[in-house]
Short mmCIF file of C-alpha atoms in Angstrom, two decimals:
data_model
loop_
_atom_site.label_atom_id
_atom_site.label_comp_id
_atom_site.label_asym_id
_atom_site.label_seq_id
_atom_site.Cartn_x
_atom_site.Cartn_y
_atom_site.Cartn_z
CA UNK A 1 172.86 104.72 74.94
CA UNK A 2 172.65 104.67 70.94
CA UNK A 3 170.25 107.85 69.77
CA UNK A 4 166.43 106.74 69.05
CA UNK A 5 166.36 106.03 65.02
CA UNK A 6 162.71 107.42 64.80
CA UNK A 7 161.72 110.66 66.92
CA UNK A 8 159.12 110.57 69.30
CA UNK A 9 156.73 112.98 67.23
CA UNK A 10 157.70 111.63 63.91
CA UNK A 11 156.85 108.40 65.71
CA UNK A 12 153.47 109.33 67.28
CA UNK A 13 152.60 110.83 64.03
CA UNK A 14 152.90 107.83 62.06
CA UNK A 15 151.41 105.38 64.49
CA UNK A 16 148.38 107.47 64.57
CA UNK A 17 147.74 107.99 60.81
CA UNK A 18 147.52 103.82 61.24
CA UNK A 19 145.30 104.38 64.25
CA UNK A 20 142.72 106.79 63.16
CA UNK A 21 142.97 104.39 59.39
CA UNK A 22 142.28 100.96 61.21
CA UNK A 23 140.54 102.13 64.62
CA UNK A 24 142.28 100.61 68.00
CA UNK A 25 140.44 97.02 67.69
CA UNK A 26 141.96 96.59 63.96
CA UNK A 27 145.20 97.79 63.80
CA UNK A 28 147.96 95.55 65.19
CA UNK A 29 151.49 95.67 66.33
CA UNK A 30 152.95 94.80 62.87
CA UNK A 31 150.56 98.02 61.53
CA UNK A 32 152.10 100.09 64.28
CA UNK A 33 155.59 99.04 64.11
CA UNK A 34 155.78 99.91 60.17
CA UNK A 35 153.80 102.94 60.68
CA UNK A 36 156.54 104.10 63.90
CA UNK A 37 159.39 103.14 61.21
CA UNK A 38 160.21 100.78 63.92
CA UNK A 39 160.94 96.96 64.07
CA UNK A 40 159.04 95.29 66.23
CA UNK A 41 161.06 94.74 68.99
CA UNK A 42 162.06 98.59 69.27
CA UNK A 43 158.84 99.85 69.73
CA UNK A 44 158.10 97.06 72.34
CA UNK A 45 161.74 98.58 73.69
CA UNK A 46 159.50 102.17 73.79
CA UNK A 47 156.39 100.87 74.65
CA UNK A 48 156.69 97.39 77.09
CA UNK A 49 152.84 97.87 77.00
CA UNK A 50 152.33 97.03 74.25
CA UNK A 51 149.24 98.04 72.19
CA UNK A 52 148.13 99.87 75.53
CA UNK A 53 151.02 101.40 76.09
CA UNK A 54 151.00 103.15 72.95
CA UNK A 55 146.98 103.83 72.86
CA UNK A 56 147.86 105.76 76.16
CA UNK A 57 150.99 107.75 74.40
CA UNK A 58 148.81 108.67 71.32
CA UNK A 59 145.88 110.01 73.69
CA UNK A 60 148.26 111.53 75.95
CA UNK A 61 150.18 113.10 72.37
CA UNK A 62 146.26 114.55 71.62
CA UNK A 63 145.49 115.95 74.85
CA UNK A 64 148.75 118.10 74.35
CA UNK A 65 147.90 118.88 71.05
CA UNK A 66 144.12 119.82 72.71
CA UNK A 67 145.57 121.95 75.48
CA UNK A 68 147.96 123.96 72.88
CA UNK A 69 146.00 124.38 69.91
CA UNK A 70 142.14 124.61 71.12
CA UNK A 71 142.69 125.16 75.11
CA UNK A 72 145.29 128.02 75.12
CA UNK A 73 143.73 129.92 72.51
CA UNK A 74 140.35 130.25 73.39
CA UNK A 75 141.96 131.10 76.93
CA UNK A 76 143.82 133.62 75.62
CA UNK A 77 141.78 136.77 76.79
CA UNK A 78 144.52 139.37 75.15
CA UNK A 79 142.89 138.17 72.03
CA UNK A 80 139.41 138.87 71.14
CA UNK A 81 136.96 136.09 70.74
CA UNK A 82 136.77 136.39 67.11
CA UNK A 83 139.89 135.73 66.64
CA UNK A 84 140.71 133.13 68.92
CA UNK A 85 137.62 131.58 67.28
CA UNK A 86 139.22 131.34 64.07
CA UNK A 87 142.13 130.60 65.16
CA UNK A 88 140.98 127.51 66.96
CA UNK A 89 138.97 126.96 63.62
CA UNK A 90 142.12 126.86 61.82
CA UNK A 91 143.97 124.61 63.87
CA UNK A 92 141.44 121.88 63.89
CA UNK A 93 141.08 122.18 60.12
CA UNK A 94 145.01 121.53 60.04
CA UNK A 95 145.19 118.20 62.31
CA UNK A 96 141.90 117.09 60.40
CA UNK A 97 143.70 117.53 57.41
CA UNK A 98 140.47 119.57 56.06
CA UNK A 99 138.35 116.47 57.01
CA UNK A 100 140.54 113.88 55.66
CA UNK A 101 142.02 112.28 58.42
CA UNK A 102 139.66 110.76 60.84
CA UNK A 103 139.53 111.57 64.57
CA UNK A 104 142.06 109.59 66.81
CA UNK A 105 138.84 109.49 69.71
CA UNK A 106 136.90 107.36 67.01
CA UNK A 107 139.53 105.60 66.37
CA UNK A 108 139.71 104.29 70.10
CA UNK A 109 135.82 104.26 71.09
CA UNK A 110 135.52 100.72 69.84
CA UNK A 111 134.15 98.14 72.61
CA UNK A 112 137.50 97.31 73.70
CA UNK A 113 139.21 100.58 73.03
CA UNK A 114 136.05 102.69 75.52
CA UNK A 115 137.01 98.89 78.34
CA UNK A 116 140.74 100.75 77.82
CA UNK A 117 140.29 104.57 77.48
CA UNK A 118 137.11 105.65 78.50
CA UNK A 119 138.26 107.88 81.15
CA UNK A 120 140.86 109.15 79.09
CA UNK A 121 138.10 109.68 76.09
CA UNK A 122 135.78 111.14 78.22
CA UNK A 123 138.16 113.93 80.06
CA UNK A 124 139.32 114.87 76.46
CA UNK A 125 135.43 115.40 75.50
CA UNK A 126 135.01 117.17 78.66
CA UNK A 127 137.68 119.57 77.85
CA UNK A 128 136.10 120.40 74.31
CA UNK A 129 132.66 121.33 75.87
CA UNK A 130 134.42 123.46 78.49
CA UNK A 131 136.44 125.33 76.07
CA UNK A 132 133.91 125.97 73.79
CA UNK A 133 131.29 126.52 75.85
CA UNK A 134 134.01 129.50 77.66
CA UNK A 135 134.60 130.71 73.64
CA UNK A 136 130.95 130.72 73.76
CA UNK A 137 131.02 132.95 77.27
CA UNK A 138 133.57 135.29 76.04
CA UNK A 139 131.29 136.03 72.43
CA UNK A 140 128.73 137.21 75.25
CA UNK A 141 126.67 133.62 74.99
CA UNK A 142 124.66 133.39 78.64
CA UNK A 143 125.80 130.46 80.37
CA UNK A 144 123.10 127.81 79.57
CA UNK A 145 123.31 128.07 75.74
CA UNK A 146 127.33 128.93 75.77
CA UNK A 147 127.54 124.86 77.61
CA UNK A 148 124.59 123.84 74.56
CA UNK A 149 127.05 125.45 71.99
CA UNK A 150 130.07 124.04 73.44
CA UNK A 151 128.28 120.46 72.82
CA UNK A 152 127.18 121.15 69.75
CA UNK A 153 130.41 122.08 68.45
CA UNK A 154 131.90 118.63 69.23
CA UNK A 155 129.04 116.61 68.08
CA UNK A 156 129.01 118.69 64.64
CA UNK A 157 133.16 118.37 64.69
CA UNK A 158 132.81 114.13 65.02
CA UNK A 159 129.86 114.09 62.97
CA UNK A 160 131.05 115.69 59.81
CA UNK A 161 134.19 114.00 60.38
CA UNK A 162 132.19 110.66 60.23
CA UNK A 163 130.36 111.89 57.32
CA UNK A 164 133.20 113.30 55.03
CA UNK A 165 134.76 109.98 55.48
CA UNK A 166 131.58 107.93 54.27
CA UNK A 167 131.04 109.79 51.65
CA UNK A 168 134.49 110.42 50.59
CA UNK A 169 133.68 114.07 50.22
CA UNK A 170 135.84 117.17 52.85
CA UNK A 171 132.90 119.14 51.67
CA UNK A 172 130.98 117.85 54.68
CA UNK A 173 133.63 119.18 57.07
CA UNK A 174 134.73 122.15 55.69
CA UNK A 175 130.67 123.47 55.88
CA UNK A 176 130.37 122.11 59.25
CA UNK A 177 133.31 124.72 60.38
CA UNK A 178 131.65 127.34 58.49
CA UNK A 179 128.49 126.70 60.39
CA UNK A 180 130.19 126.51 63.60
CA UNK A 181 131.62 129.99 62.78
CA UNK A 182 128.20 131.35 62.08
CA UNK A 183 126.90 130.01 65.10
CA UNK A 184 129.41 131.79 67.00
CA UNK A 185 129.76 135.32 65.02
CA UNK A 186 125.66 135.65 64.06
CA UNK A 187 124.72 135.63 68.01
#
């Protein structure tokens, strides 16, 4: 078997910087294939499902990202919240690119894109409220308004992710993870 040209990650990584850009319902395969670094017929070779197929590897790619960078770390009780807060803080700032790059679960909660992933979309928001709302447990939070925060947190993360892009301005971003640090830290 000849060695794979492109690398799965380096792959990934470039189809979903076309993703997050066009959204699920606008990109195509062309947009995907030059993105991969692939002809066309290779990444069909990777991905026989197509646009699917690959939808499926880029959430799947997230989730991992999720359960390394956000879900290990806030479960990491050898740490102390504040830390693991900031941490976590950090690490979304860095796939976010600041509040440049827009989120790959927009991208994908088009019409067709929620008929496709909707279970897979909803688990991964699941899994943000739950390990917020535990950061939220471990500042001290009682249970009720730890699960509020650990709503909040997405809805502000997608919101000024939404808004930094419209008006072409990180600022929006980069205050909303300030806030969600104060909202933690100034219990």
């Amino acid at each position: 078997m000849r060695p794979q040209k492109v690398q799965d990650e380096e792959l990934l990584n470039g189809m979903m910087s076309v993703l997050r850009d066009k959204g699920y319902d606008g990109v195509s395969l062309n947009d995907l294939s030059r993105a991969a670094g692939l002809q066309k017929a290779s990444l069909y070779h990777r991905f026989p499902g197509g646009k699917k197929e690959i939808g499926q590897a880029l959430l799947a790619y997230i989730d991992l990202w999720l359960e390394t960078n956000i879900l290990s770390v806030i479960a990491d009780e050898t740490k102390p919240p504040e830390q693991r807060l900031s941490k976590v803080l950090d690490n979304i700032n860095d796939i976010y690119e600041d509040g440049n790059k827009a989120c790959l679960m927009k991208a994908v909660s088009g019409q067709i894109g929620l008929d496709l992933f909707g279970d897979e979309l909803n688990s991964s928001m699941s899994k943000w409220i739950k390990g917020f709302t535990d950061l939220a447990s471990a500042f001290g939070f009682d249970r009720p308004y730890a699960k509020k925060l650990g709503h909040q947190v997405l809805i502000n993360i997608q919101g000024a992710l939404i808004v930094s892009k419209g008006m072409d301005s990180n600022e929006y971003f980069t205050a909303t993870i300030e806030h969600i640090k104060s909202l933690y830290l100034n219990k």
